[in-house]
Amino acid sequence: MAADNPNAPTEETVLSVKHYTDRLFQFEITRPASFRFRTGEFVMIGLPKTEEQKRPLMRAYSIASPSWDDKLEFYSIKVEDGPLTSRLQKIVEGDTVLLSRKPVGTLVLDALLPGKRLWMFSTGTGIAPFASLIRDPETYERYEEVILVHGCREEGELTYGEDLVKDLINDPLVGEMVDGKLKHITTLTREDHPLTGRITTLIETEKLFEVAGTPILNPEQDRVMICGSIDMINDTKAIVETYGLNEGSNSQPAQFVVEKSFVG
Ligand code: A2P
């Protein structure tokens, strides 16, 4: 396939699969030597087509691994009747996954103007691009404070992010930078937890800033990245805008950027 079309996806091998809950799993695949991406970008992922399919079904996935890693990591939801994830959730080590050649995306450091504090607002698998960004030394070079906020329904859905942050302290590249600079704030909406409620509510009530020990959002100092479901993005974006922050892009950096996490 790749021989005929230089833009066709490459065939990669599954290196590991880890199931977190009955709705969430993480997997790693081989990374082609020529595959370059900017931390925070997404790429199209698919499975070899079935006999009934004319072409393989591809969907956008944020790359969760850091850009220096020789593997590519993804964090995915499982949807029972989802066109792709109903099959993808069954992959095992050694299987083939298709990877498009051109990563893209707006959750990149270059789409934001310099600032003091970087907020990452995520729900569910929306934490994936931030898993990449919090492992990138440049994130800590650019900001004095980095605050990862992760909102989920239940405790088990926080494990992926909690393990990641715990392991960062021992990371040879960013371990020392993270210490004292990175805050991880978790909130649940359907189970008891030290902090409960939707991220949107926590911003509106200013509870989030109390917990983080920061002033409220301010366009001079704060930069925001938002990743979650389409409703979460729209609602969070509308609130962030009331604080005077403007949406940025690759060509026009500003104070916040958004990206939809893949579902289906
Ligand atoms: P809730 O339990 O109140 O729906 P999901 O797994 O459905 O993507 O949800 C992940 C988390 O995002 C849940 O805690 C959910 O809260 C929350 N959430 C869902 N919709 C929104 C929204 N529009 N704004 C903020 N948080 C949301």
Short mmCIF file of C-alpha atoms and ligand atoms in Angstrom, two decimals:
data_model
loop_
_atom_site.label_atom_id
_atom_site.label_comp_id
_atom_site.label_asym_id
_atom_site.label_seq_id
_atom_site.Cartn_x
_atom_site.Cartn_y
_atom_site.Cartn_z
CA MET A 1 0.00 0.00 0.00
CA ALA A 2 2.67 2.48 1.05
CA ALA A 3 4.73 1.69 -2.04
CA ASP A 4 1.96 3.02 -4.37
CA ASN A 5 1.10 6.15 -2.47
CA PRO A 6 3.69 8.16 -0.55
CA ASN A 7 0.90 9.70 1.57
CA ALA A 8 -0.65 6.37 2.59
CA PRO A 9 -0.53 5.52 6.30
CA THR A 10 2.41 3.45 7.50
CA GLU A 11 1.88 0.06 9.11
CA GLU A 12 3.08 0.06 12.72
CA THR A 13 3.34 -2.70 15.30
CA VAL A 14 1.58 -2.66 18.66
CA LEU A 15 4.21 -2.82 21.42
CA SER A 16 1.97 -2.80 24.48
CA VAL A 17 -1.64 -2.38 25.57
CA LYS A 18 -2.85 -1.42 29.04
CA HIS A 19 -6.52 -1.37 30.02
CA TYR A 20 -7.37 1.10 32.79
CA THR A 21 -11.14 0.73 33.06
CA ASP A 22 -13.87 -0.82 30.93
CA ARG A 23 -14.00 2.54 29.10
CA LEU A 24 -10.31 3.50 28.83
CA PHE A 25 -7.07 1.99 27.55
CA GLN A 26 -3.59 3.01 26.53
CA PHE A 27 -1.42 1.54 23.78
CA GLU A 28 2.04 2.01 22.34
CA ILE A 29 3.15 1.44 18.76
CA THR A 30 6.41 1.58 16.84
CA ARG A 31 7.46 5.02 15.57
CA PRO A 32 8.88 5.32 12.06
CA ALA A 33 12.31 6.97 12.07
CA SER A 34 11.00 9.69 9.74
CA PHE A 35 7.93 10.52 11.88
CA ARG A 36 8.30 13.97 13.48
CA PHE A 37 5.71 15.84 15.54
CA ARG A 38 5.40 18.84 17.81
CA THR A 39 4.43 18.07 21.41
CA GLY A 40 0.63 18.34 21.73
CA GLU A 41 -0.22 17.41 18.13
CA PHE A 42 -2.56 14.67 16.92
CA VAL A 43 -2.37 12.15 14.13
CA MET A 44 -4.79 9.82 12.32
CA ILE A 45 -4.82 6.23 13.58
CA GLY A 46 -6.63 3.25 12.06
CA LEU A 47 -6.73 -0.48 11.61
CA PRO A 48 -6.17 -2.47 8.42
CA LYS A 49 -9.45 -2.55 6.50
CA THR A 50 -11.83 -5.46 6.83
CA GLU A 51 -13.22 -7.31 3.81
CA GLU A 52 -16.35 -5.12 3.90
CA GLN A 53 -14.41 -1.83 4.00
CA LYS A 54 -13.27 -0.03 0.86
CA ARG A 55 -10.58 1.82 2.80
CA PRO A 56 -9.37 1.76 6.37
CA LEU A 57 -11.26 3.87 8.90
CA MET A 58 -8.92 6.47 10.43
CA ARG A 59 -9.59 8.73 13.43
CA ALA A 60 -7.70 11.59 15.07
CA TYR A 61 -5.71 10.69 18.18
CA SER A 62 -3.56 13.00 20.27
CA ILE A 63 -0.04 11.70 20.69
CA ALA A 64 0.47 11.13 24.43
CA SER A 65 4.19 10.32 24.33
CA PRO A 66 6.87 13.01 24.34
CA SER A 67 8.46 13.95 21.02
CA TRP A 68 11.85 12.47 21.99
CA ASP A 69 10.46 8.96 22.65
CA ASP A 70 11.14 6.19 20.15
CA LYS A 71 7.60 4.79 20.66
CA LEU A 72 4.24 6.47 20.09
CA GLU A 73 1.70 6.32 22.90
CA PHE A 74 -2.06 6.86 22.68
CA TYR A 75 -4.84 6.97 25.28
CA SER A 76 -8.26 5.94 24.05
CA ILE A 77 -11.85 5.54 25.01
CA LYS A 78 -13.65 2.26 24.19
CA VAL A 79 -17.04 2.66 22.60
CA GLU A 80 -18.87 -0.64 22.27
CA ASP A 81 -20.45 0.20 18.92
CA GLY A 82 -17.84 2.83 17.95
CA PRO A 83 -16.77 2.35 14.32
CA LEU A 84 -13.07 2.26 15.22
CA THR A 85 -12.76 1.77 18.99
CA SER A 86 -15.01 -1.31 19.04
CA ARG A 87 -12.17 -3.01 17.11
CA LEU A 88 -9.21 -1.00 18.40
CA GLN A 89 -9.92 -1.94 22.03
CA LYS A 90 -9.16 -5.57 21.11
CA ILE A 91 -5.63 -4.99 19.79
CA VAL A 92 -2.81 -6.99 21.37
CA GLU A 93 0.98 -6.82 21.20
CA GLY A 94 2.21 -7.62 17.70
CA ASP A 95 -0.94 -6.41 15.88
CA THR A 96 -0.79 -3.82 13.10
CA VAL A 97 -2.05 -0.25 13.53
CA LEU A 98 -2.10 2.30 10.70
CA LEU A 99 -0.48 5.68 11.31
CA SER A 100 -0.94 8.70 9.05
CA ARG A 101 2.19 10.62 8.11
CA LYS A 102 1.20 14.17 8.96
CA PRO A 103 0.66 15.15 12.58
CA VAL A 104 -1.21 18.46 13.11
CA GLY A 105 -2.88 20.37 15.91
CA THR A 106 -3.36 23.54 17.89
CA LEU A 107 -2.43 22.41 21.42
CA VAL A 108 1.17 23.41 20.85
CA LEU A 109 3.34 25.77 22.85
CA ASP A 110 3.93 27.97 19.78
CA ALA A 111 0.21 28.83 19.54
CA LEU A 112 0.39 30.65 22.87
CA LEU A 113 2.01 33.98 23.70
CA PRO A 114 4.60 33.94 26.49
CA GLY A 115 3.07 33.98 29.97
CA LYS A 116 3.67 33.09 33.58
CA ARG A 117 1.35 30.17 34.15
CA LEU A 118 0.11 27.39 31.85
CA TRP A 119 -3.26 25.81 32.66
CA MET A 120 -4.21 22.51 31.02
CA PHE A 121 -7.94 21.83 31.34
CA SER A 122 -8.87 18.26 30.41
CA THR A 123 -11.66 15.76 30.83
CA GLY A 124 -11.53 12.00 30.17
CA THR A 125 -9.09 11.07 27.38
CA GLY A 126 -8.56 14.80 26.80
CA ILE A 127 -5.54 14.43 29.09
CA ALA A 128 -3.62 12.69 26.25
CA PRO A 129 -1.94 15.73 24.60
CA PHE A 130 -1.02 17.00 28.07
CA ALA A 131 0.65 13.67 28.84
CA SER A 132 3.01 14.65 26.04
CA LEU A 133 3.36 18.31 27.05
CA ILE A 134 4.16 17.62 30.72
CA ARG A 135 7.04 15.37 29.61
CA ASP A 136 8.55 18.09 27.38
CA PRO A 137 11.31 20.20 28.98
CA GLU A 138 10.25 23.18 26.85
CA THR A 139 6.96 23.41 28.77
CA TYR A 140 8.91 24.12 31.95
CA GLU A 141 11.37 26.42 30.20
CA ARG A 142 8.49 28.61 29.02
CA TYR A 143 6.37 28.75 32.20
CA GLU A 144 7.00 29.33 35.88
CA GLU A 145 3.98 27.25 36.79
CA VAL A 146 2.22 24.41 34.98
CA ILE A 147 -1.18 23.27 36.26
CA LEU A 148 -2.77 20.11 34.86
CA VAL A 149 -6.46 19.89 35.71
CA HIS A 150 -8.15 16.56 34.95
CA GLY A 151 -11.88 15.99 35.40
CA CYS A 152 -13.41 12.52 35.19
CA ARG A 153 -16.53 10.65 36.20
CA GLU A 154 -14.92 8.05 38.49
CA GLU A 155 -11.73 7.33 40.43
CA GLY A 156 -10.43 4.63 38.05
CA GLU A 157 -10.39 7.15 35.21
CA LEU A 158 -7.80 9.27 37.03
CA THR A 159 -5.21 6.47 37.30
CA TYR A 160 -3.54 7.09 33.94
CA GLY A 161 -2.81 10.74 34.79
CA GLU A 162 -1.88 10.02 38.40
CA ASP A 163 0.68 7.36 37.39
CA LEU A 164 2.11 9.66 34.77
CA VAL A 165 2.65 12.55 37.19
CA LYS A 166 4.07 10.22 39.87
CA ASP A 167 6.61 8.81 37.40
CA LEU A 168 7.68 12.26 36.22
CA ILE A 169 9.72 12.88 39.35
CA ASN A 170 12.04 10.05 38.25
CA ASP A 171 12.15 11.20 34.63
CA PRO A 172 15.80 11.90 33.70
CA LEU A 173 14.83 14.76 31.39
CA VAL A 174 12.19 16.72 33.30
CA GLY A 175 12.27 15.22 36.82
CA GLU A 176 14.05 18.18 38.37
CA MET A 177 12.11 20.79 36.40
CA VAL A 178 8.77 19.33 37.44
CA ASP A 179 9.50 19.55 41.14
CA GLY A 180 7.59 22.50 42.52
CA LYS A 181 6.52 23.71 39.05
CA LEU A 182 3.87 21.17 38.07
CA LYS A 183 0.57 20.93 39.93
CA HIS A 184 -1.90 18.16 39.21
CA ILE A 185 -5.49 18.86 40.23
CA THR A 186 -8.08 16.11 39.86
CA THR A 187 -11.83 16.35 40.18
CA LEU A 188 -14.64 13.79 39.94
CA THR A 189 -18.28 14.26 39.06
CA ARG A 190 -19.84 10.89 39.87
CA GLU A 191 -17.91 9.66 42.92
CA ASP A 192 -16.57 11.14 46.13
CA HIS A 193 -13.13 12.74 45.90
CA PRO A 194 -11.28 15.54 47.70
CA LEU A 195 -12.42 17.85 44.88
CA THR A 196 -15.71 17.26 43.08
CA GLY A 197 -17.62 19.01 40.29
CA ARG A 198 -17.10 19.84 36.63
CA ILE A 199 -14.07 21.93 35.67
CA THR A 200 -16.44 24.59 34.32
CA THR A 201 -18.19 24.88 37.69
CA LEU A 202 -14.88 24.96 39.54
CA ILE A 203 -13.72 27.89 37.40
CA GLU A 204 -17.01 29.77 37.70
CA THR A 205 -17.11 29.42 41.47
CA GLU A 206 -13.36 30.22 41.61
CA LYS A 207 -12.88 27.11 43.75
CA LEU A 208 -10.21 25.95 41.28
CA PHE A 209 -8.02 28.99 41.95
CA GLU A 210 -8.40 28.52 45.68
CA VAL A 211 -7.26 24.90 45.37
CA ALA A 212 -4.40 25.83 43.02
CA GLY A 213 -3.33 28.73 45.22
CA THR A 214 -3.33 31.15 42.27
CA PRO A 215 -5.11 34.38 41.37
CA ILE A 216 -8.11 34.06 39.03
CA LEU A 217 -7.41 33.88 35.27
CA ASN A 218 -5.81 36.98 33.89
CA PRO A 219 -4.83 37.62 30.24
CA GLU A 220 -1.45 39.08 31.22
CA GLN A 221 -0.20 36.02 33.08
CA ASP A 222 -2.32 32.98 32.29
CA ARG A 223 -2.25 30.74 29.25
CA VAL A 224 -4.81 27.96 28.82
CA MET A 225 -5.06 24.76 26.79
CA ILE A 226 -8.41 22.96 26.70
CA CYS A 227 -9.03 19.36 25.60
CA GLY A 228 -12.15 17.26 26.15
CA SER A 229 -15.52 16.55 24.58
CA ILE A 230 -17.01 19.11 22.24
CA ASP A 231 -19.45 20.31 24.94
CA MET A 232 -16.68 20.59 27.51
CA ILE A 233 -14.57 22.61 25.09
CA ASN A 234 -17.35 24.99 24.14
CA ASP A 235 -18.40 25.56 27.74
CA THR A 236 -14.85 25.97 29.06
CA LYS A 237 -13.88 28.23 26.18
CA ALA A 238 -16.87 30.52 26.80
CA ILE A 239 -15.91 30.87 30.47
CA VAL A 240 -12.21 31.46 29.77
CA GLU A 241 -13.20 34.21 27.31
CA THR A 242 -15.10 36.05 30.03
CA TYR A 243 -11.72 36.57 31.75
CA GLY A 244 -10.45 38.41 28.67
CA LEU A 245 -8.35 35.62 27.16
CA ASN A 246 -8.39 35.26 23.34
CA GLU A 247 -8.08 32.11 21.26
CA GLY A 248 -4.73 31.58 19.54
CA SER A 249 -3.56 29.47 16.61
CA ASN A 250 -0.32 28.40 15.00
CA SER A 251 -0.31 31.50 12.80
CA GLN A 252 -1.61 33.88 15.46
CA PRO A 253 -0.56 32.98 19.00
CA ALA A 254 -2.76 34.32 21.81
CA GLN A 255 -3.84 33.36 25.34
CA PHE A 256 -5.69 30.05 24.93
CA VAL A 257 -6.08 27.11 22.53
CA VAL A 258 -8.59 24.25 22.30
CA GLU A 259 -8.80 20.77 20.83
CA LYS A 260 -11.46 18.11 20.76
CA SER A 261 -10.47 14.71 22.10
CA PHE A 262 -11.43 11.85 19.84
CA VAL A 263 -14.50 9.76 20.65
CA GLY A 264 -16.01 6.98 18.56
P1 A2P B 1 -20.51 14.68 34.22
O1 A2P B 1 -20.30 13.43 35.00
O2 A2P B 1 -21.25 15.74 34.99
O3 A2P B 1 -21.10 14.44 32.84
P2 A2P B 1 -17.09 12.00 29.67
O4 A2P B 1 -16.43 10.73 30.12
O5 A2P B 1 -18.55 11.92 29.44
O6 A2P B 1 -16.35 12.68 28.53
O7 A2P B 1 -16.93 12.99 30.90
C1 A2P B 1 -15.70 13.24 31.51
C2 A2P B 1 -15.90 14.32 32.54
O8 A2P B 1 -16.23 15.55 31.87
C3 A2P B 1 -17.04 14.04 33.49
O9 A2P B 1 -16.61 14.40 34.79
C4 A2P B 1 -18.15 14.92 32.99
O10 A2P B 1 -19.05 15.35 34.01
C5 A2P B 1 -17.38 16.11 32.51
N1 A2P B 1 -18.13 16.90 31.52
C6 A2P B 1 -19.03 16.48 30.62
N2 A2P B 1 -19.53 17.51 29.90
C7 A2P B 1 -18.92 18.63 30.37
C8 A2P B 1 -19.02 20.01 30.04
N3 A2P B 1 -19.85 20.45 29.09
N4 A2P B 1 -18.26 20.87 30.73
C9 A2P B 1 -17.42 20.43 31.71
N5 A2P B 1 -17.29 19.15 32.08
C10 A2P B 1 -18.03 18.24 31.41
#
